[in-house]
GROMACS .gro file of C-alpha atoms in nm:
model
  184
    1ALA     CA    1  -0.299  -2.427  -0.539
    2ALA     CA    2  -0.474  -2.084  -0.596
    3MET     CA    3  -0.258  -1.804  -0.745
    4VAL     CA    4  -0.360  -1.440  -0.677
    5ASN     CA    5  -0.218  -1.154  -0.833
    6ILE     CA    6  -0.338  -0.785  -0.696
    7GLU     CA    7  -0.179  -0.485  -0.832
    8GLY     CA    8  -0.295  -0.096  -0.796
    9SER     CA    9  -0.561  -0.178  -0.546
   10VAL     CA   10  -0.694  -0.026  -0.228
   11PHE     CA   11  -0.820  -0.242   0.085
   12ASP     CA   12  -0.984   0.028   0.297
   13ASP     CA   13  -1.234  -0.006   0.595
   14ASN     CA   14  -1.337  -0.380   0.498
   15GLY     CA   15  -1.405  -0.502   0.834
   16ASP     CA   16  -1.550  -0.405   1.181
   17GLU     CA   17  -1.347  -0.623   1.396
   18GLY     CA   18  -1.617  -0.905   1.404
   19ALA     CA   19  -1.904  -0.693   1.526
   20ASP     CA   20  -2.131  -0.790   1.249
   21GLY     CA   21  -2.115  -1.132   1.303
   22PHE     CA   22  -1.843  -1.193   1.029
   23SER     CA   23  -1.507  -1.324   1.168
   24ASP     CA   24  -1.282  -1.072   1.011
   25PHE     CA   25  -0.977  -1.248   1.103
   26GLN     CA   26  -0.747  -1.113   0.828
   27VAL     CA   27  -0.759  -0.885   0.508
   28ILE     CA   28  -0.595  -1.153   0.300
   29ASN     CA   29  -0.545  -1.527   0.406
   30ALA     CA   30  -0.352  -1.751   0.220
   31SER     CA   31  -0.334  -2.145   0.279
   32LEU     CA   32  -0.308  -2.506   0.167
   33GLY     CA   33  -0.016  -2.387  -0.075
   34ALA     CA   34  -0.172  -2.051  -0.203
   35THR     CA   35   0.040  -1.780  -0.355
   36ILE     CA   36  -0.037  -1.443  -0.336
   37ALA     CA   37   0.127  -1.166  -0.529
   38VAL     CA   38   0.080  -0.796  -0.446
   39ARG     CA   39   0.211  -0.470  -0.621
   40HIS     CA   40   0.148  -0.115  -0.576
   41SER     CA   41  -0.149  -0.151  -0.327
   42THR     CA   42  -0.271   0.030  -0.026
   43PHE     CA   43  -0.430  -0.160   0.300
   44ALA     CA   44  -0.555   0.092   0.545
   45ALA     CA   45  -0.797   0.064   0.853
   46ASN     CA   46  -0.961  -0.263   0.802
   47ASP     CA   47  -1.023  -0.349   1.134
   48ALA     CA   48  -0.948  -0.735   1.102
   49THR     CA   49  -0.942  -0.918   1.438
   50ASN     CA   50  -0.606  -1.103   1.429
   51THR     CA   51  -0.364  -0.968   1.148
   52VAL     CA   52  -0.360  -0.800   0.831
   53PHE     CA   53  -0.204  -1.111   0.645
   54ASN     CA   54  -0.196  -1.473   0.743
   55ILE     CA   55   0.017  -1.666   0.512
   56ASP     CA   56  -0.001  -2.044   0.636
   57PRO     CA   57   0.319  -2.215   0.595
   58ALA     CA   58   0.098  -2.524   0.506
   59LEU     CA   59   0.172  -2.679   0.167
   60GLY     CA   60   0.424  -2.384   0.081
   61SER     CA   61   0.186  -2.094   0.090
   62SER     CA   62   0.350  -1.772   0.003
   63MET     CA   63   0.330  -1.421  -0.050
   64SER     CA   64   0.527  -1.127  -0.243
   65LEU     CA   65   0.436  -0.778  -0.123
   66LEU     CA   66   0.624  -0.503  -0.332
   67SER     CA   67   0.601  -0.141  -0.372
   68SER     CA   68   0.283  -0.134  -0.115
   69ILE     CA   69   0.166   0.037   0.194
   70VAL     CA   70   0.028  -0.147   0.484
   71TRP     CA   71  -0.073   0.122   0.726
   72ASP     CA   72  -0.376  -0.080   0.916
   73ALA     CA   73  -0.281  -0.093   1.283
   74SER     CA   74  -0.647  -0.158   1.374
   75SER     CA   75  -0.583  -0.502   1.215
   76GLY     CA   76  -0.286  -0.599   1.453
   77ASN     CA   77   0.060  -0.729   1.306
   78VAL     CA   78   0.116  -0.701   0.928
   79PHE     CA   79   0.189  -1.094   0.955
   80ASN     CA   80   0.090  -1.351   1.184
   81GLY     CA   81   0.347  -1.542   1.408
   82ALA     CA   82   0.434  -1.828   1.159
   83SER     CA   83   0.393  -1.726   0.796
   84GLY     CA   84   0.478  -1.930   0.473
   85THR     CA   85   0.762  -1.783   0.228
   86LEU     CA   86   0.749  -1.404   0.203
   87LEU     CA   87   0.934  -1.159  -0.023
   88LEU     CA   88   0.886  -0.828   0.089
   89ASP     CA   89   1.020  -0.505  -0.079
   90CYS     CA   90   0.960  -0.122  -0.037
   91LEU     CA   91   0.699  -0.111   0.192
   92VAL     CA   92   0.554   0.189   0.422
   93ALA     CA   93   0.430  -0.007   0.728
   94HIS     CA   94   0.283   0.052   1.083
   95GLU     CA   95   0.511  -0.194   1.221
   96SER     CA   96   0.802  -0.428   1.121
   97THR     CA   97   0.833  -0.669   1.408
   98SER     CA   98   0.633  -0.943   1.245
   99PHE     CA   99   0.838  -0.962   0.934
  100SER     CA  100   1.162  -0.885   0.773
  101GLY     CA  101   1.249  -0.734   0.418
  102SER     CA  102   1.409  -0.487   0.228
  103ASN     CA  103   1.360  -0.102   0.206
  104VAL     CA  104   1.075  -0.086   0.489
  105VAL     CA  105   0.978   0.231   0.636
  106VAL     CA  106   0.799   0.220   0.969
  107ASP     CA  107   0.594   0.565   0.949
  108ASN     CA  108   0.261   0.738   0.895
  109PRO     CA  109   0.199   0.701   0.476
  110SER     CA  110   0.037   1.078   0.525
  111PHE     CA  111  -0.275   0.995   0.361
  112TYR     CA  112  -0.493   1.300   0.270
  113ASP     CA  113  -0.776   1.179   0.455
  114ILE     CA  114  -0.771   0.832   0.584
  115PHE     CA  115  -1.119   0.882   0.774
  116SER     CA  116  -1.316   0.942   0.463
  117GLY     CA  117  -1.123   0.700   0.271
  118ASN     CA  118  -0.887   0.929   0.068
  119VAL     CA  119  -0.549   0.725   0.040
  120HIS     CA  120  -0.399   0.979  -0.196
  121LEU     CA  121  -0.041   1.050  -0.087
  122ALA     CA  122  -0.008   1.419   0.061
  123PRO     CA  123   0.305   1.602  -0.029
  124SER     CA  124   0.495   1.491   0.309
  125SER     CA  125   0.459   1.125   0.244
  126PRO     CA  126   0.749   0.905   0.272
  127ALA     CA  127   0.603   0.661   0.018
  128ILE     CA  128   0.692   0.913  -0.242
  129ASP     CA  129   0.951   0.825  -0.456
  130LEU     CA  130   1.059   0.534  -0.244
  131CYS     CA  131   1.066   0.221  -0.476
  132GLN     CA  132   1.236   0.059  -0.784
  133GLY     CA  133   1.065  -0.005  -1.065
  134ILE     CA  134   0.908  -0.376  -1.074
  135PRO     CA  135   0.761  -0.583  -1.329
  136MET     CA  136   0.409  -0.463  -1.372
  137ASN     CA  137   0.107  -0.571  -1.549
  138HIS     CA  138  -0.056  -0.222  -1.501
  139PRO     CA  139   0.181   0.085  -1.527
  140LEU     CA  140  -0.109   0.326  -1.422
  141ASP     CA  141  -0.197   0.391  -1.051
  142MET     CA  142  -0.551   0.438  -0.897
  143ASP     CA  143  -0.642   0.762  -1.104
  144HIS     CA  144  -0.493   0.607  -1.430
  145GLU     CA  145  -0.184   0.814  -1.402
  146PRO     CA  146   0.165   0.664  -1.496
  147ARG     CA  147   0.377   0.537  -1.261
  148GLY     CA  148   0.738   0.646  -1.192
  149TRP     CA  149   0.698   1.030  -1.185
  150ASP     CA  150   1.010   1.178  -1.012
  151ASP     CA  151   0.867   1.428  -0.785
  152PRO     CA  152   1.132   1.708  -0.779
  153GLU     CA  153   1.026   1.817  -0.413
  154ASN     CA  154   1.111   1.454  -0.247
  155PHE     CA  155   1.448   1.297  -0.228
  156ASN     CA  156   1.464   0.959  -0.406
  157GLY     CA  157   1.449   0.641  -0.175
  158ALA     CA  158   1.532   0.324  -0.371
  159GLY     CA  159   1.405   0.494  -0.699
  160VAL     CA  160   1.122   0.735  -0.852
  161PHE     CA  161   0.812   0.482  -0.797
  162ASP     CA  162   0.586   0.569  -0.525
  163ALA     CA  163   0.489   0.268  -0.256
  164GLY     CA  164   0.115   0.206  -0.259
  165ALA     CA  165  -0.192   0.227  -0.506
  166ASP     CA  166  -0.148   0.603  -0.554
  167GLU     CA  167   0.147   0.779  -0.772
  168SER     CA  168   0.155   1.128  -0.650
  169TYR     CA  169   0.167   1.408  -0.891
  170ILE     CA  170   0.106   1.683  -0.616
  171ASN     CA  171   0.388   1.907  -0.705
  172ASP     CA  172   0.319   1.902  -1.083
  173VAL     CA  173   0.007   2.061  -1.056
  174ILE     CA  174  -0.124   2.341  -1.275
  175PHE     CA  175  -0.239   2.632  -1.041
  176GLU     CA  176  -0.584   2.788  -1.086
  177ASN     CA  177  -0.820   3.029  -0.891
  178GLY     CA  178  -0.568   3.258  -0.780
  179PHE     CA  179  -0.285   2.997  -0.766
  180GLU     CA  180  -0.423   2.783  -0.516
  181PRO     CA  181  -0.375   2.384  -0.577
  182ILE     CA  182  -0.646   2.184  -0.626
  183ALA     CA  183  -0.659   1.888  -0.399
  184PRO     CA  184  -0.690   1.545  -0.573
   0.00000   0.00000   0.00000
């Protein structure tokens, strides 16, 4: 059976609801005993036709989804109706009726500009300092900045790690040009 590890990745604007002749059923589909592990990743505006993830229970397919953001209402529910084994912890999601997990926040993750593909976390993001440290293969975020920076302007959720592919350093910037912050 296939084993896939995804860490620090962004899945954004990958489908068009089947308009181009491709099915676009899910963003990730696991079947026939496949095991998917996703950490510190962001899923946004993919326009799948059925659901974000399909983890088929056939032959024990499974998924762990940790310290991630799934803000993809255009793709439907996060999970389909019947799923294999799921381990879910520290998520910011657009819904939580299709699954259960620990430390799940249903709220807008406040990206800088989702319409242009900028999924950096804005200062008001509920994903900042939301998660505990989990074992990681790559301790750097999508901008090659270290994970686990404790933002002094945000209340820690379960820890100091940010959910998703971006570790926000927005409140640790050096001010230039008349003390105006430089956007990421």
